[in-house]
Amino acid sequence: MTRLLAALALTWLGWSGMAAAGCGDTADPCAIDMGEYHVRLPEGPIKGAILYIHGYGGSGAGALRPKDWVNTALDRGYVLIAPDGIPYAEGRGRGWSFIPGRQKLRDEPAFLAAVRDDAAARFGFDASRVLLSGFSIGGSMTSYMACQEPGAFAAYAPVAGGFWRPHPTACKGPVRLLHTHGWTDGTVPLEGRVLRGADATDPGALMQGDIFYTLRMWREVNACNQLRADRFVTRGSFMRRAWDRCAEGSALEFALFPGGHVVPDGWAEMMIDWYEGL
């Protein structure tokens, strides 16, 4: 009954043009000891859940406002869960505490696991069938979670975000991961960039990582020892490379699209098809 009321409430909010992202059947966020998160529920049966990490300066509620990928995921039966990052100073929105060499203000892997478990208990879905995704710095947080706790989520789907420098030297185990990135992304370029400091030789520089290095890490972690991709698929705007001859139970794909720093149209359909096909 609670789920039905939540779905009816969310449907009404969507019709009225409001952002239907609260705690299921209420407008307030869901609260746990380590923070808060927001939820949208599908109208029909629940097939699974996507925990989505917002980008720099964003919020969980903002991440779940109606848009192409949100509507697609809901239509396909997925609960959408969006936690709130830690507030930045001076009203600059929220972010995530994981960057190498910087003070950790919260145990983010523990927080994301707690959000997963709390949402599963509240809304009645299987916690083992939650996919972790995120955009920009949320994609980076997704990548670090996949590296540190590969078994915490059923699969990982970062968009426009990977590791930061210094890159990790090792990850804990094989993962099921689809990385999506824009060919002309200038905010998180494929090669990375210097955000603070003179240049890449500055020992104190704050630098995004190299997505190609990130993919090399995943190939090593997944024991894709042939190195080259096994499948190449171009469908719609996505050019995809997939590695199949790897560790049992793992999965690795890389999807490029001819755009910049965005979640591209069609991403959710592609990503959910990939996930359901694993």
Short mmCIF file of N, CA and C in Angstrom, two decimals, residues 17 21 27 37 53 100 109 155 196 239:
data_model
loop_
_atom_site.label_atom_id
_atom_site.label_comp_id
_atom_site.label_asym_id
_atom_site.label_seq_id
_atom_site.Cartn_x
_atom_site.Cartn_y
_atom_site.Cartn_z
N GLY A 17 4.34 19.21 -12.87
CA GLY A 17 5.58 19.87 -13.29
C GLY A 17 6.58 20.06 -12.17
N ALA A 21 11.06 14.24 -6.10
CA ALA A 21 12.21 13.55 -5.53
C ALA A 21 12.24 13.81 -4.04
N ALA A 27 7.59 14.66 0.51
CA ALA A 27 8.46 15.61 -0.18
C ALA A 27 9.82 15.72 0.49
N TYR A 37 19.07 11.13 1.46
CA TYR A 37 18.96 10.75 0.05
C TYR A 37 17.53 10.95 -0.42
N ILE A 53 24.75 9.13 -8.26
CA ILE A 53 25.54 10.11 -7.51
C ILE A 53 25.65 11.40 -8.33
N PRO A 100 42.20 11.72 -3.71
CA PRO A 100 43.45 11.30 -3.06
C PRO A 100 44.22 12.48 -2.47
N PRO A 109 32.14 5.34 0.94
CA PRO A 109 31.69 3.97 0.66
C PRO A 109 30.70 3.45 1.70
N ALA A 155 26.44 -3.74 -10.31
CA ALA A 155 27.23 -3.27 -11.46
C ALA A 155 27.47 -1.78 -11.26
N ARG A 196 44.29 22.81 -10.36
CA ARG A 196 44.96 23.77 -9.48
C ARG A 196 46.45 23.46 -9.51
N MET A 239 29.59 4.69 -29.62
CA MET A 239 30.62 3.79 -30.14
C MET A 239 31.16 3.01 -28.94
#
